[in-house]
C-alpha positions as a Python dict, from the first residue, in 0.01 Angstrom:
ca = {
    (1, 'X'): (0, 0, 0),
    (2, 'X'): (-67, -319, 205),
    (3, 'X'): (1, -209, 563),
    (4, 'X'): (33, -456, 875),
    (5, 'X'): (-2, -374, 1247),
    (6, 'X'): (238, -564, 1470),
    (7, 'X'): (434, -593, 1795),
    (8, 'X'): (814, -521, 1740),
    (9, 'X'): (1110, -705, 1893),
    (10, 'X'): (1096, -406, 2163),
    (11, 'X'): (725, -519, 2240),
    (12, 'X'): (576, -209, 2116),
    (13, 'X'): (339, -123, 1845),
    (14, 'X'): (464, -66, 1514),
    (15, 'X'): (354, -35, 1145),
    (16, 'X'): (488, -216, 840),
    (17, 'X'): (448, -263, 483),
    (18, 'X'): (406, -597, 329),
    (19, 'X'): (698, -617, 54),
    (20, 'X'): (620, -981, -55),
    (21, 'X'): (482, -1312, 54),
    (22, 'X'): (709, -1347, 363),
    (23, 'X'): (840, -1033, 479),
    (24, 'X'): (742, -655, 579),
    (25, 'X'): (926, -327, 586),
    (26, 'X'): (915, -192, 935),
    (27, 'X'): (789, 179, 863),
    (28, 'X'): (796, 253, 1242),
    (29, 'X'): (1167, 191, 1244),
    (30, 'X'): (1211, 459, 969),
    (31, 'X'): (1027, 714, 1134),
    (32, 'X'): (641, 645, 1069),
    (33, 'X'): (388, 628, 1333),
    (34, 'X'): (332, 325, 1516),
    (35, 'X'): (-43, 307, 1446),
    (36, 'X'): (-240, 307, 1136),
    (37, 'X'): (-490, 526, 1358),
    (38, 'X'): (-236, 802, 1365),
    (39, 'X'): (-201, 802, 976),
    (40, 'X'): (-552, 793, 906),
    (41, 'X'): (-580, 1102, 1171),
    (42, 'X'): (-328, 1260, 942),
    (43, 'X'): (-535, 1222, 617),
    (44, 'X'): (-401, 1230, 254),
    (45, 'X'): (-62, 1388, 411),
    (46, 'X'): (-4, 1100, 636),
    (47, 'X'): (-36, 867, 340),
    (48, 'X'): (168, 1064, 122),
    (49, 'X'): (459, 1075, 386),
    (50, 'X'): (417, 687, 450),
    (51, 'X'): (502, 627, 106),
    (52, 'X'): (807, 836, 138),
    (53, 'X'): (897, 651, 463),
    (54, 'X'): (859, 332, 265),
    (55, 'X'): (1104, 442, 6),
    (56, 'X'): (1368, 481, 285),
    (57, 'X'): (1292, 187, 502),
    (58, 'X'): (1540, -85, 542),
    (59, 'X'): (1444, -301, 811),
    (60, 'X'): (1288, -618, 673),
    (61, 'X'): (1067, -824, 942),
    (62, 'X'): (967, -1194, 847),
    (63, 'X'): (608, -1262, 870),
    (64, 'X'): (673, -1619, 1026),
    (65, 'X'): (645, -1594, 1380),
    (66, 'X'): (508, -1224, 1373),
    (67, 'X'): (250, -1109, 1643),
    (68, 'X'): (-18, -935, 1447),
    (69, 'X'): (-231, -671, 1596),
    (70, 'X'): (-551, -556, 1448),
    (71, 'X'): (-504, -302, 1142),
    (72, 'X'): (-699, -40, 1330),
    (73, 'X'): (-592, -24, 1695),
    (74, 'X'): (-887, 156, 1860),
    (75, 'X'): (-1179, 280, 1613),
    (76, 'X'): (-1404, 518, 1770),
    (77, 'X'): (-1683, 318, 1593),
    (78, 'X'): (-1715, -17, 1455),
    (79, 'X'): (-2047, -57, 1258),
    (80, 'X'): (-2157, -437, 1150),
    (81, 'X'): (-2428, -483, 901),
    (82, 'X'): (-2687, -743, 936),
    (83, 'X'): (-2851, -946, 656),
    (84, 'X'): (-2677, -779, 366),
    (85, 'X'): (-2657, -1080, 117),
    (86, 'X'): (-3019, -1142, -19),
    (87, 'X'): (-2914, -1550, 33),
    (88, 'X'): (-2796, -1500, 388),
    (89, 'X'): (-3143, -1316, 489),
    (90, 'X'): (-3329, -1609, 314),
    (91, 'X'): (-3117, -1871, 523),
    (92, 'X'): (-3182, -1664, 865),
    (93, 'X'): (-3561, -1645, 787),
    (94, 'X'): (-3562, -1302, 789),
    (95, 'X'): (-3692, -1072, 516),
    (96, 'X'): (-3442, -866, 313),
    (97, 'X'): (-3408, -555, 475),
    (98, 'X'): (-3536, -211, 343),
    (99, 'X'): (-3261, -36, 512),
    (100, 'X'): (-2930, -151, 626),
    (101, 'X'): (-2948, -342, 950),
    (102, 'X'): (-2673, -182, 1180),
    (103, 'X'): (-2554, -269, 1492),
    (104, 'X'): (-2222, -215, 1704),
    (105, 'X'): (-1928, -437, 1770),
    (106, 'X'): (-1673, -341, 2063),
    (107, 'X'): (-1311, -344, 2041),
    (108, 'X'): (-1283, -640, 2309),
    (109, 'X'): (-1486, -859, 2111),
    (110, 'X'): (-1222, -915, 1850),
    (111, 'X'): (-867, -1020, 1832),
    (112, 'X'): (-602, -1012, 1537),
    (113, 'X'): (-473, -1238, 1290),
    (114, 'X'): (-379, -1588, 1424),
    (115, 'X'): (-467, -1514, 1772),
    (116, 'X'): (-748, -1762, 1905),
    (117, 'X'): (-1119, -1704, 1903),
    (118, 'X'): (-1253, -1812, 2227),
    (119, 'X'): (-1563, -1992, 2243),
    (120, 'X'): (-1731, -1898, 2553),
    (121, 'X'): (-1852, -2126, 2874),
    (122, 'X'): (-2214, -2034, 2821),
    (123, 'X'): (-2273, -2177, 2482),
    (124, 'X'): (-2162, -2436, 2210),
    (125, 'X'): (-2331, -2211, 1961),
    (126, 'X'): (-2025, -2046, 1819),
    (127, 'X'): (-2066, -1949, 1449),
    (128, 'X'): (-1849, -1793, 1178),
    (129, 'X'): (-1914, -1493, 924),
    (130, 'X'): (-1683, -1376, 648),
    (131, 'X'): (-1706, -1012, 600),
    (132, 'X'): (-1523, -739, 421),
    (133, 'X'): (-1453, -450, 619),
    (134, 'X'): (-1438, -75, 490),
    (135, 'X'): (-1195, 165, 671),
    (136, 'X'): (-1282, 537, 706),
    (137, 'X'): (-1007, 771, 617),
    (138, 'X'): (-1186, 1094, 598),
    (139, 'X'): (-1452, 1189, 834),
    (140, 'X'): (-1795, 1386, 772),
    (141, 'X'): (-2155, 1386, 827),
    (142, 'X'): (-2437, 1364, 570),
    (143, 'X'): (-2188, 1188, 324),
    (144, 'X'): (-2359, 1169, -34),
    (145, 'X'): (-2345, 825, -169),
    (146, 'X'): (-2188, 955, -482),
    (147, 'X'): (-1945, 1082, -251),
    (148, 'X'): (-1907, 829, 6),
    (149, 'X'): (-1605, 631, -150),
    (150, 'X'): (-1382, 937, -122),
    (151, 'X'): (-1395, 878, 239),
    (152, 'X'): (-1305, 530, 243),
    (153, 'X'): (-917, 475, 291),
    (154, 'X'): (-877, 104, 238),
    (155, 'X'): (-990, -237, 324),
    (156, 'X'): (-943, -534, 544),
    (157, 'X'): (-1137, -862, 681),
    (158, 'X'): (-1355, -950, 945),
    (159, 'X'): (-1479, -1277, 1097),
    (160, 'X'): (-1798, -1181, 1264),
    (161, 'X'): (-1797, -1455, 1527),
    (162, 'X'): (-2155, -1481, 1680),
    (163, 'X'): (-2315, -1650, 1987),
    (164, 'X'): (-2610, -1739, 1809),
    (165, 'X'): (-2846, -1863, 2107),
    (166, 'X'): (-2731, -1524, 2288),
    (167, 'X'): (-2763, -1330, 1951),
    (168, 'X'): (-3125, -1435, 1887),
    (169, 'X'): (-3271, -1454, 2240),
    (170, 'X'): (-3414, -1078, 2163),
    (171, 'X'): (-3449, -902, 1839),
    (172, 'X'): (-3149, -672, 1995),
    (173, 'X'): (-2812, -845, 1863),
    (174, 'X'): (-2567, -681, 2074),
    (175, 'X'): (-2472, -950, 2346),
    (176, 'X'): (-2458, -1214, 2081),
    (177, 'X'): (-2239, -1041, 1853),
    (178, 'X'): (-1987, -898, 2141),
    (179, 'X'): (-1857, -1187, 2356),
    (180, 'X'): (-1491, -1130, 2446),
    (181, 'X'): (-1245, -1251, 2165),
    (182, 'X'): (-1532, -1402, 1957),
    (183, 'X'): (-1453, -1212, 1637),
    (184, 'X'): (-1122, -1124, 1439),
    (185, 'X'): (-989, -847, 1224),
    (186, 'X'): (-699, -868, 976),
    (187, 'X'): (-462, -939, 878),
    (188, 'X'): (-370, -639, 696),
    (189, 'X'): (-492, -300, 563),
    (190, 'X'): (-513, -269, 202),
    (191, 'X'): (-552, 101, 35),
    (192, 'X'): (-830, 155, -167),
    (193, 'X'): (-619, 209, -490),
    (194, 'X'): (-530, -147, -474),
    (195, 'X'): (-895, -298, -527),
    (196, 'X'): (-1177, -228, -746),
    (197, 'X'): (-1371, 110, -693),
    (198, 'X'): (-1593, -7, -391),
    (199, 'X'): (-1434, -360, -360),
    (200, 'X'): (-1700, -470, -595),
    (201, 'X'): (-1663, -797, -757),
    (202, 'X'): (-1422, -957, -480),
    (203, 'X'): (-1458, -1339, -395),
    (204, 'X'): (-1553, -1399, -3),
    (205, 'X'): (-1498, -1750, 116),
    (206, 'X'): (-1495, -1904, 467),
    (207, 'X'): (-1315, -2218, 563),
    (208, 'X'): (-1348, -2428, 845),
    (209, 'X'): (-1080, -2683, 891),
    (210, 'X'): (-994, -2650, 524),
    (211, 'X'): (-1358, -2706, 416),
    (212, 'X'): (-1535, -2432, 232),
    (213, 'X'): (-1847, -2322, 401),
    (214, 'X'): (-1936, -1978, 250),
    (215, 'X'): (-1849, -1894, -85),
    (216, 'X'): (-2002, -1528, -225),
    (217, 'X'): (-1884, -1230, -426),
    (218, 'X'): (-1907, -888, -266),
    (219, 'X'): (-2101, -771, -567),
    (220, 'X'): (-2413, -963, -423),
    (221, 'X'): (-2444, -706, -117),
    (222, 'X'): (-2767, -560, -114),
    (223, 'X'): (-2639, -225, 20),
    (224, 'X'): (-2294, -136, -154),
    (225, 'X'): (-1999, 18, 45),
    (226, 'X'): (-2076, 372, -53),
    (227, 'X'): (-2470, 322, 67),
    (228, 'X'): (-2338, 218, 395),
    (229, 'X'): (-2094, 493, 423),
    (230, 'X'): (-2371, 732, 367),
    (231, 'X'): (-2627, 566, 598),
    (232, 'X'): (-2404, 548, 901),
    (233, 'X'): (-2305, 930, 837),
    (234, 'X'): (-2661, 1026, 835),
    (235, 'X'): (-2687, 928, 1189),
    (236, 'X'): (-2332, 1031, 1327),
    (237, 'X'): (-2021, 1197, 1222),
    (238, 'X'): (-1758, 941, 1081),
    (239, 'X'): (-1438, 977, 1209),
    (240, 'X'): (-1091, 840, 1049),
    (241, 'X'): (-1050, 513, 1191),
    (242, 'X'): (-1404, 419, 1210),
    (243, 'X'): (-1455, 90, 1056),
    (244, 'X'): (-1767, -78, 879),
    (245, 'X'): (-1830, -446, 875),
    (246, 'X'): (-2026, -506, 555),
    (247, 'X'): (-2220, -823, 624),
    (248, 'X'): (-2192, -1182, 535),
    (249, 'X'): (-2329, -1414, 276),
    (250, 'X'): (-2521, -1726, 306),
    (251, 'X'): (-2347, -2051, 422),
    (252, 'X'): (-2331, -1953, 806),
    (253, 'X'): (-2304, -2250, 1060),
    (254, 'X'): (-2663, -2202, 1203),
    (255, 'X'): (-2816, -2260, 875),
    (256, 'X'): (-2658, -2575, 796),
    (257, 'X'): (-2827, -2933, 875),
    (258, 'X'): (-2701, -3031, 1132),
    (259, 'X'): (-2562, -2702, 1263),
    (260, 'X'): (-2204, -2641, 1242),
    (261, 'X'): (-2017, -2482, 1501),
    (262, 'X'): (-1682, -2370, 1580),
    (263, 'X'): (-1526, -2584, 1849),
    (264, 'X'): (-1183, -2569, 2033),
    (265, 'X'): (-895, -2719, 1797),
    (266, 'X'): (-1069, -2588, 1497),
    (267, 'X'): (-916, -2343, 1228),
    (268, 'X'): (-1128, -2075, 1038),
    (269, 'X'): (-1035, -1902, 759),
    (270, 'X'): (-1188, -1593, 602),
    (271, 'X'): (-1057, -1490, 246),
    (272, 'X'): (-1138, -1185, 46),
    (273, 'X'): (-998, -1188, -295),
    (274, 'X'): (-679, -919, -310),
    (275, 'X'): (-728, -853, 51),
    (276, 'X'): (-590, -1178, 211),
    (277, 'X'): (-692, -1448, 436),
    (278, 'X'): (-764, -1394, 807),
    (279, 'X'): (-681, -1707, 992),
    (280, 'X'): (-761, -1804, 1354),
    (281, 'X'): (-776, -2129, 1588),
    (282, 'X'): (-1045, -2166, 1811),
    (283, 'X'): (-1018, -2219, 2184),
    (284, 'X'): (-1272, -2250, 2486),
    (285, 'X'): (-1279, -1992, 2736),
    (286, 'X'): (-1045, -2097, 3026),
    (287, 'X'): (-1236, -2236, 3333),
}
């Protein structure tokens, strides 16, 4: 299934299933929960009921003009992974990590598909990062790598927008990775059974105003999805709805000569093969 979180015509959150390139079926109108978060908390039974709801849903909603929401409304934890592609580590002048580099993104730092990314007043160094997202469906602690994919319900896309001068002022990246509305998450959630195991072998691109600036493949990750799930679960119990933002490949703006920074009027697209295209305009922070 390909699930979309959106605002319905009553102004309330709703959950839909994409049925073609231009429409979704409103599952909430047919009795399903209003958020993917609730379905994830219900586990396999929740998805089984959602499939039954899909069979009886009748209300088609056009995607044109849709007000999108992030696929997971309120993840308890959003792990982000740094330097997870060899070429990106090299262009960033870091040694390839021996262990996953993990930091946190907060909910206030991202917007949904088609919503504006905000370049802050305090910096012009607004960079893009194309990333695959793994969404946890089954919680657990100390999850073995060979069982880790059983805990992944599906996948989505993230633009890990970064304010580089703030990120690199110290060796703690948190501030530069968490400016309000600097990243994006979406457009939809794709169940794991729709993709290759571990989402391996998928092309990842970032395009700025139509120009391809990042072009790689998830098979090039240093630490694959299973390893990341296992590592994060070693430190803290994973919960349904937690997300792991799996890292970006080379081609980021700060490594280009001259650097390429996102600015007001730009449109940034992140595409992951078989998952979708996450698109956002860029605006300046209001005065």
